[in-house]
PDB file of C-alpha atoms in Angstrom:
ATOM      1  CA  ASP A 252      15.539  -5.072 -13.216  1.00  0.00           C
ATOM      2  CA  THR A 253      12.992  -5.699 -10.483  1.00  0.00           C
ATOM      3  CA  ALA A 254      13.117  -2.863  -7.968  1.00  0.00           C
ATOM      4  CA  VAL A 255      11.442  -4.688  -5.067  1.00  0.00           C
ATOM      5  CA  SER A 256      11.310  -8.455  -5.254  1.00  0.00           C
ATOM      6  CA  GLN A 257       9.690 -10.997  -2.980  1.00  0.00           C
ATOM      7  CA  THR A 258       9.960 -14.748  -2.724  1.00  0.00           C
ATOM      8  CA  PRO A 259       8.014 -16.886  -2.888  1.00  0.00           C
ATOM      9  CA  LYS A 260       5.128 -15.514  -4.928  1.00  0.00           C
ATOM     10  CA  TYR A 261       2.768 -18.199  -3.637  1.00  0.00           C
ATOM     11  CA  LEU A 262       2.952 -20.093  -0.361  1.00  0.00           C
ATOM     12  CA  VAL A 263       0.506 -22.813   0.616  1.00  0.00           C
ATOM     13  CA  THR A 264       1.015 -24.422   3.992  1.00  0.00           C
ATOM     14  CA  GLN A 265      -0.698 -26.196   6.844  1.00  0.00           C
ATOM     15  CA  MET A 266      -1.821 -24.608  10.084  1.00  0.00           C
ATOM     16  CA  GLY A 267       0.861 -24.682  12.743  1.00  0.00           C
ATOM     17  CA  ASN A 268       3.783 -24.557  10.333  1.00  0.00           C
ATOM     18  CA  ASP A 269       6.519 -21.906  10.329  1.00  0.00           C
ATOM     19  CA  LYS A 270       7.312 -20.057   7.114  1.00  0.00           C
ATOM     20  CA  SER A 271       9.405 -17.155   5.857  1.00  0.00           C
ATOM     21  CA  ILE A 272       8.960 -14.597   3.113  1.00  0.00           C
ATOM     22  CA  LYS A 273      11.976 -12.785   1.728  1.00  0.00           C
ATOM     23  CA  CYS A 274      12.174  -9.279   0.320  1.00  0.00           C
ATOM     24  CA  GLU A 275      14.976  -7.470  -1.453  1.00  0.00           C
ATOM     25  CA  GLN A 276      15.164  -3.994  -2.946  1.00  0.00           C
ATOM     26  CA  ASN A 277      17.821  -2.685  -5.312  1.00  0.00           C
ATOM     27  CA  LEU A 278      16.778   0.955  -5.169  1.00  0.00           C
ATOM     28  CA  GLY A 279      19.270   1.971  -2.515  1.00  0.00           C
ATOM     29  CA  HIS A 280      16.433   2.892  -0.152  1.00  0.00           C
ATOM     30  CA  ASP A 281      16.972   2.938   3.583  1.00  0.00           C
ATOM     31  CA  THR A 282      13.405   2.205   4.660  1.00  0.00           C
ATOM     32  CA  MET A 283      11.438  -0.997   4.121  1.00  0.00           C
ATOM     33  CA  TYR A 284       7.945  -2.115   5.084  1.00  0.00           C
ATOM     34  CA  TRP A 285       5.729  -5.144   5.386  1.00  0.00           C
ATOM     35  CA  TYR A 286       2.011  -4.837   4.649  1.00  0.00           C
ATOM     36  CA  LYS A 287      -0.803  -7.355   4.866  1.00  0.00           C
ATOM     37  CA  GLN A 288      -3.700  -7.178   2.398  1.00  0.00           C
ATOM     38  CA  ASP A 289      -6.778  -9.158   3.326  1.00  0.00           C
ATOM     39  CA  SER A 290      -9.457 -10.606   1.097  1.00  0.00           C
ATOM     40  CA  LYS A 291     -11.365  -7.305   1.135  1.00  0.00           C
ATOM     41  CA  LYS A 292      -8.257  -5.550  -0.172  1.00  0.00           C
ATOM     42  CA  PHE A 293      -7.688  -3.678   3.083  1.00  0.00           C
ATOM     43  CA  LEU A 294      -3.972  -2.943   3.225  1.00  0.00           C
ATOM     44  CA  LYS A 295      -2.516  -2.737   6.717  1.00  0.00           C
ATOM     45  CA  ILE A 296       1.016  -1.821   7.674  1.00  0.00           C
ATOM     46  CA  MET A 297       2.752  -4.351   9.894  1.00  0.00           C
ATOM     47  CA  PHE A 298       6.359  -3.269  10.279  1.00  0.00           C
ATOM     48  CA  SER A 299       8.819  -0.693   9.064  1.00  0.00           C
ATOM     49  CA  TYR A 300      12.609  -0.713   9.230  1.00  0.00           C
ATOM     50  CA  ASN A 301      14.964   2.174   8.670  1.00  0.00           C
ATOM     51  CA  ASN A 302      18.630   1.294   8.198  1.00  0.00           C
ATOM     52  CA  LYS A 303      18.032  -2.129   9.763  1.00  0.00           C
ATOM     53  CA  GLU A 304      16.291  -0.664  12.807  1.00  0.00           C
ATOM     54  CA  LEU A 305      12.656  -1.340  13.609  1.00  0.00           C
ATOM     55  CA  ILE A 306      10.738   1.940  13.624  1.00  0.00           C
ATOM     56  CA  ILE A 307       7.121   0.872  13.187  1.00  0.00           C
ATOM     57  CA  ASN A 308       5.617  -2.157  14.854  1.00  0.00           C
ATOM     58  CA  GLU A 309       1.858  -2.097  14.545  1.00  0.00           C
ATOM     59  CA  THR A 310      -0.368  -4.368  16.584  1.00  0.00           C
ATOM     60  CA  VAL A 311       0.757  -7.623  15.088  1.00  0.00           C
ATOM     61  CA  PRO A 312       0.876 -11.008  16.855  1.00  0.00           C
ATOM     62  CA  ASN A 313       4.370 -11.798  18.062  1.00  0.00           C
ATOM     63  CA  ARG A 314       4.246 -14.907  15.866  1.00  0.00           C
ATOM     64  CA  PHE A 315       5.352 -12.464  13.158  1.00  0.00           C
ATOM     65  CA  SER A 316       9.014 -11.541  13.365  1.00  0.00           C
ATOM     66  CA  PRO A 317      10.711  -9.318  10.819  1.00  0.00           C
ATOM     67  CA  LYS A 318      14.444  -9.453  10.293  1.00  0.00           C
ATOM     68  CA  SER A 319      16.595  -6.994   8.376  1.00  0.00           C
ATOM     69  CA  PRO A 320      20.117  -8.355   7.783  1.00  0.00           C
ATOM     70  CA  ASP A 321      21.010  -5.218   5.822  1.00  0.00           C
ATOM     71  CA  LYS A 322      19.117  -2.230   4.519  1.00  0.00           C
ATOM     72  CA  ALA A 323      18.391  -3.919   1.181  1.00  0.00           C
ATOM     73  CA  HIS A 324      16.656  -6.918   2.735  1.00  0.00           C
ATOM     74  CA  LEU A 325      13.664  -7.333   5.022  1.00  0.00           C
ATOM     75  CA  ASN A 326      12.415 -10.829   5.705  1.00  0.00           C
ATOM     76  CA  LEU A 327       9.252 -11.880   7.501  1.00  0.00           C
ATOM     77  CA  HIS A 328       9.109 -15.049   9.554  1.00  0.00           C
ATOM     78  CA  ILE A 329       5.779 -16.369  10.749  1.00  0.00           C
ATOM     79  CA  ASN A 330       5.515 -19.012  13.454  1.00  0.00           C
ATOM     80  CA  SER A 331       2.585 -21.313  14.164  1.00  0.00           C
ATOM     81  CA  LEU A 332       0.575 -20.231  11.152  1.00  0.00           C
ATOM     82  CA  GLU A 333      -3.160 -19.767  11.608  1.00  0.00           C
ATOM     83  CA  LEU A 334      -6.029 -19.721   9.129  1.00  0.00           C
ATOM     84  CA  GLY A 335      -6.415 -15.967   9.650  1.00  0.00           C
ATOM     85  CA  ASP A 336      -2.890 -15.386   8.404  1.00  0.00           C
ATOM     86  CA  SER A 337      -4.049 -16.179   4.880  1.00  0.00           C
ATOM     87  CA  ALA A 338      -3.568 -12.959   2.914  1.00  0.00           C
ATOM     88  CA  VAL A 339      -1.290 -11.270   0.426  1.00  0.00           C
ATOM     89  CA  TYR A 340       1.842  -9.862   2.033  1.00  0.00           C
ATOM     90  CA  PHE A 341       3.558  -6.927   0.369  1.00  0.00           C
ATOM     91  CA  CYS A 342       7.021  -5.626   0.929  1.00  0.00           C
ATOM     92  CA  ALA A 343       7.729  -1.994   0.094  1.00  0.00           C
ATOM     93  CA  SER A 344      10.612   0.426   0.298  1.00  0.00           C
ATOM     94  CA  SER A 345      11.089   4.187   0.310  1.00  0.00           C
ATOM     95  CA  ASP A 346      13.907   6.672   0.368  1.00  0.00           C
ATOM     96  CA  GLY A 347      13.494   7.902   3.922  1.00  0.00           C
ATOM     97  CA  THR A 348      10.786   7.605   6.528  1.00  0.00           C
ATOM     98  CA  GLY A 349       8.815  10.760   5.861  1.00  0.00           C
ATOM     99  CA  SER A 350       5.283  10.534   4.557  1.00  0.00           C
ATOM    100  CA  TYR A 351       6.230  12.620   1.527  1.00  0.00           C
ATOM    101  CA  ASN A 352       8.241   9.677   0.232  1.00  0.00           C
ATOM    102  CA  GLU A 353       6.859   7.467  -2.481  1.00  0.00           C
ATOM    103  CA  GLN A 354       6.693   3.814  -1.557  1.00  0.00           C
ATOM    104  CA  PHE A 355       7.720   1.154  -4.053  1.00  0.00           C
ATOM    105  CA  PHE A 356       5.897  -2.132  -3.642  1.00  0.00           C
ATOM    106  CA  GLY A 357       6.923  -5.663  -4.437  1.00  0.00           C
ATOM    107  CA  PRO A 358       4.619  -8.028  -6.357  1.00  0.00           C
ATOM    108  CA  GLY A 359       3.248  -9.634  -3.212  1.00  0.00           C
ATOM    109  CA  THR A 360       3.298 -13.107  -1.664  1.00  0.00           C
ATOM    110  CA  ARG A 361      -0.036 -14.880  -1.518  1.00  0.00           C
ATOM    111  CA  LEU A 362      -0.074 -16.990   1.643  1.00  0.00           C
ATOM    112  CA  THR A 363      -2.736 -19.652   2.001  1.00  0.00           C
ATOM    113  CA  VAL A 364      -3.001 -21.506   5.298  1.00  0.00           C
ATOM    114  CA  LEU A 365      -4.990 -24.735   5.159  1.00  0.00           C
TER     115      LEU A 365
ATOM    116  CA  SER S  47      -9.555   3.859  12.671  1.00  0.00           C
ATOM    117  CA  GLN S  48      -6.968   6.031  10.997  1.00  0.00           C
ATOM    118  CA  GLN S  49      -7.189   4.870   7.424  1.00  0.00           C
ATOM    119  CA  GLY S  50      -8.659   6.716   4.527  1.00  0.00           C
ATOM    120  CA  GLU S  51     -11.889   5.401   3.161  1.00  0.00           C
ATOM    121  CA  GLU S  52     -12.426   5.329  -0.578  1.00  0.00           C
ATOM    122  CA  ASP S  53     -15.795   5.816  -2.212  1.00  0.00           C
ATOM    123  CA  PRO S  54     -17.338   4.265  -4.215  1.00  0.00           C
ATOM    124  CA  GLN S  55     -16.140   0.735  -3.515  1.00  0.00           C
ATOM    125  CA  ALA S  56     -16.623  -0.152  -7.168  1.00  0.00           C
ATOM    126  CA  LEU S  57     -17.025   1.912 -10.331  1.00  0.00           C
ATOM    127  CA  SER S  58     -17.720   0.792 -13.873  1.00  0.00           C
ATOM    128  CA  ILE S  59     -17.481   3.200 -16.818  1.00  0.00           C
ATOM    129  CA  GLN S  60     -17.123   3.199 -20.584  1.00  0.00           C
ATOM    130  CA  GLU S  61     -13.791   3.905 -22.205  1.00  0.00           C
ATOM    131  CA  GLY S  62     -13.380   7.612 -22.821  1.00  0.00           C
ATOM    132  CA  GLU S  63     -15.474   8.662 -19.843  1.00  0.00           C
ATOM    133  CA  ASN S  64     -14.049  10.320 -16.752  1.00  0.00           C
ATOM    134  CA  ALA S  65     -13.741   8.434 -13.485  1.00  0.00           C
ATOM    135  CA  THR S  66     -13.923  10.117 -10.105  1.00  0.00           C
ATOM    136  CA  MET S  67     -13.170   8.430  -6.820  1.00  0.00           C
ATOM    137  CA  ASN S  68     -13.135   9.953  -3.385  1.00  0.00           C
ATOM    138  CA  CYS S  69     -11.208   9.484  -0.188  1.00  0.00           C
ATOM    139  CA  SER S  70     -12.299  10.625   3.262  1.00  0.00           C
ATOM    140  CA  TYR S  71     -10.163  10.522   6.366  1.00  0.00           C
ATOM    141  CA  LYS S  72     -10.625  11.254  10.035  1.00  0.00           C
ATOM    142  CA  THR S  73      -7.588  13.062  11.426  1.00  0.00           C
ATOM    143  CA  SER S  74      -5.360  15.891  10.230  1.00  0.00           C
ATOM    144  CA  ILE S  75      -2.743  14.901   7.704  1.00  0.00           C
ATOM    145  CA  ASN S  76       0.536  16.165   6.337  1.00  0.00           C
ATOM    146  CA  ASN S  77       0.341  14.452   2.968  1.00  0.00           C
ATOM    147  CA  LEU S  78      -1.995  12.236   1.024  1.00  0.00           C
ATOM    148  CA  GLN S  79      -0.944   9.848  -1.712  1.00  0.00           C
ATOM    149  CA  TRP S  80      -2.885   7.920  -4.334  1.00  0.00           C
ATOM    150  CA  TYR S  81      -1.785   4.480  -5.521  1.00  0.00           C
ATOM    151  CA  ARG S  82      -2.993   2.090  -8.214  1.00  0.00           C
ATOM    152  CA  GLN S  83      -3.046  -1.691  -7.914  1.00  0.00           C
ATOM    153  CA  ASN S  84      -3.533  -3.843 -10.976  1.00  0.00           C
ATOM    154  CA  SER S  85      -4.960  -7.286 -10.358  1.00  0.00           C
ATOM    155  CA  GLY S  86      -2.391  -9.583  -8.806  1.00  0.00           C
ATOM    156  CA  ARG S  87       0.265  -6.877  -8.585  1.00  0.00           C
ATOM    157  CA  GLY S  88       1.778  -4.556  -6.023  1.00  0.00           C
ATOM    158  CA  LEU S  89       0.739  -0.941  -5.595  1.00  0.00           C
ATOM    159  CA  VAL S  90       2.164   1.765  -7.820  1.00  0.00           C
ATOM    160  CA  HIS S  91       2.453   5.358  -6.681  1.00  0.00           C
ATOM    161  CA  LEU S  92       0.424   7.855  -8.711  1.00  0.00           C
ATOM    162  CA  ILE S  93       0.582  11.220  -7.025  1.00  0.00           C
ATOM    163  CA  LEU S  94       1.274  12.944  -3.718  1.00  0.00           C
ATOM    164  CA  ILE S  95      -0.536  16.042  -2.535  1.00  0.00           C
ATOM    165  CA  ARG S  96       0.607  17.997   0.494  1.00  0.00           C
ATOM    166  CA  SER S  97      -1.792  19.421   3.062  1.00  0.00           C
ATOM    167  CA  ASN S  98      -1.116  22.983   1.884  1.00  0.00           C
ATOM    168  CA  GLU S  99      -1.993  22.128  -1.727  1.00  0.00           C
ATOM    169  CA  ARG S 100      -5.507  22.101  -3.120  1.00  0.00           C
ATOM    170  CA  GLU S 101      -5.013  20.544  -6.519  1.00  0.00           C
ATOM    171  CA  LYS S 102      -2.384  18.640  -8.462  1.00  0.00           C
ATOM    172  CA  HIS S 103      -2.190  17.293 -11.967  1.00  0.00           C
ATOM    173  CA  SER S 104      -0.207  14.507 -13.517  1.00  0.00           C
ATOM    174  CA  GLY S 105      -1.055  13.612 -17.102  1.00  0.00           C
ATOM    175  CA  ARG S 106      -4.691  12.475 -17.134  1.00  0.00           C
ATOM    176  CA  LEU S 107      -4.849  12.496 -13.344  1.00  0.00           C
ATOM    177  CA  ARG S 108      -6.207  15.339 -11.268  1.00  0.00           C
ATOM    178  CA  VAL S 109      -6.185  15.203  -7.496  1.00  0.00           C
ATOM    179  CA  THR S 110      -7.902  17.635  -5.184  1.00  0.00           C
ATOM    180  CA  LEU S 111      -7.614  17.983  -1.444  1.00  0.00           C
ATOM    181  CA  ASP S 112     -10.053  19.710   0.894  1.00  0.00           C
ATOM    182  CA  THR S 113      -8.569  19.632   4.376  1.00  0.00           C
ATOM    183  CA  SER S 114     -11.620  21.349   5.880  1.00  0.00           C
ATOM    184  CA  LYS S 115     -13.778  18.437   4.740  1.00  0.00           C
ATOM    185  CA  LYS S 116     -10.996  15.904   5.257  1.00  0.00           C
ATOM    186  CA  SER S 117     -11.459  14.572   1.769  1.00  0.00           C
ATOM    187  CA  SER S 118      -9.605  14.099  -1.492  1.00  0.00           C
ATOM    188  CA  SER S 119     -10.706  13.124  -4.955  1.00  0.00           C
ATOM    189  CA  LEU S 120      -8.915  11.467  -7.851  1.00  0.00           C
ATOM    190  CA  LEU S 121     -10.170  12.207 -11.345  1.00  0.00           C
ATOM    191  CA  ILE S 122      -9.003  10.156 -14.296  1.00  0.00           C
ATOM    192  CA  THR S 123      -9.944  11.830 -17.566  1.00  0.00           C
ATOM    193  CA  ALA S 124     -10.547  10.070 -20.878  1.00  0.00           C
ATOM    194  CA  SER S 125     -10.292   6.658 -19.269  1.00  0.00           C
ATOM    195  CA  ARG S 126      -8.750   3.696 -21.044  1.00  0.00           C
ATOM    196  CA  ALA S 127      -9.175  -0.044 -20.560  1.00  0.00           C
ATOM    197  CA  ALA S 128      -5.653  -0.085 -19.101  1.00  0.00           C
ATOM    198  CA  ASP S 129      -6.879   2.123 -16.239  1.00  0.00           C
ATOM    199  CA  THR S 130      -8.843  -0.863 -14.903  1.00  0.00           C
ATOM    200  CA  ALA S 131      -7.398  -1.362 -11.430  1.00  0.00           C
ATOM    201  CA  SER S 132      -7.998  -0.648  -7.760  1.00  0.00           C
ATOM    202  CA  TYR S 133      -7.143   2.817  -6.520  1.00  0.00           C
ATOM    203  CA  PHE S 134      -6.099   3.519  -2.956  1.00  0.00           C
ATOM    204  CA  CYS S 135      -5.571   6.678  -1.003  1.00  0.00           C
ATOM    205  CA  ALA S 136      -2.992   6.708   1.754  1.00  0.00           C
ATOM    206  CA  THR S 137      -3.070   9.201   4.598  1.00  0.00           C
ATOM    207  CA  ASP S 138      -0.431   9.993   7.202  1.00  0.00           C
ATOM    208  CA  PRO S 139      -1.993  11.106  10.484  1.00  0.00           C
ATOM    209  CA  THR S 140       1.264  10.553  12.355  1.00  0.00           C
ATOM    210  CA  GLY S 141       3.573  12.112   9.783  1.00  0.00           C
ATOM    211  CA  ASN S 142       5.852   9.142   9.311  1.00  0.00           C
ATOM    212  CA  GLN S 143       3.747   6.358   7.884  1.00  0.00           C
ATOM    213  CA  PHE S 144       0.787   5.856   5.642  1.00  0.00           C
ATOM    214  CA  TYR S 145      -2.518   4.191   6.300  1.00  0.00           C
ATOM    215  CA  PHE S 146      -4.380   2.749   3.342  1.00  0.00           C
ATOM    216  CA  GLY S 147      -8.075   2.051   2.862  1.00  0.00           C
ATOM    217  CA  THR S 148      -9.815  -0.725   0.975  1.00  0.00           C
ATOM    218  CA  GLY S 149      -9.673   1.044  -2.368  1.00  0.00           C
ATOM    219  CA  THR S 150     -12.024   1.767  -5.238  1.00  0.00           C
ATOM    220  CA  SER S 151     -12.214  -0.942  -7.869  1.00  0.00           C
ATOM    221  CA  LEU S 152     -12.428   0.723 -11.297  1.00  0.00           C
ATOM    222  CA  THR S 153     -13.499  -1.173 -14.406  1.00  0.00           C
ATOM    223  CA  VAL S 154     -13.189   0.576 -17.756  1.00  0.00           C
ATOM    224  CA  ILE S 155     -15.221  -1.163 -20.434  1.00  0.00           C
ATOM    225  CA  PRO S 156     -13.727  -0.992 -23.947  1.00  0.00           C
TER     226      PRO S 156
END
């Protein structure tokens, strides 16, 4: 059983398009995250939700909009895609919001904007 | 910036040797975690060390933390080819979220 799953695994699209990435966790965790990993492997947190409520919203363009329909799902919608959005996006979950909690990562979605 | 910075950026060793990678950070922390990322995969948690701990072990892993120097090290003993991966430290200056660095890329040559 996959603990944290993401779809799609690869996403190739044209500049200006709108796309979504879906994430689901079956660990019963109440906290979920979106991270962006650039080509230099720098991993940056974008958003965090706890029990469907947004608790972390780093400096991210408002073209990025997360949505959490329930605590097992956290989707990421991106409007008007730009070349600089090309990266690997990781979803993660943890049991609680404290920094002593281990985060479980999904396999990543490689987004390529042409 | 608030993230930890791993050093070296890349490390290549022979199988059986020990690998040491370091993490430095800028602000006080509550906890520090180390993660591994195999090529094309998500990160996997390795070990957490709290700010009041100086050393922790898990199997072939040994982590140290020196809060006075704001640094941590990860030692992998008797390395194996399967240890080839990128290793990240994650620090929590705010207490409720982690900031990652760019990682150390470890290659273990069989």
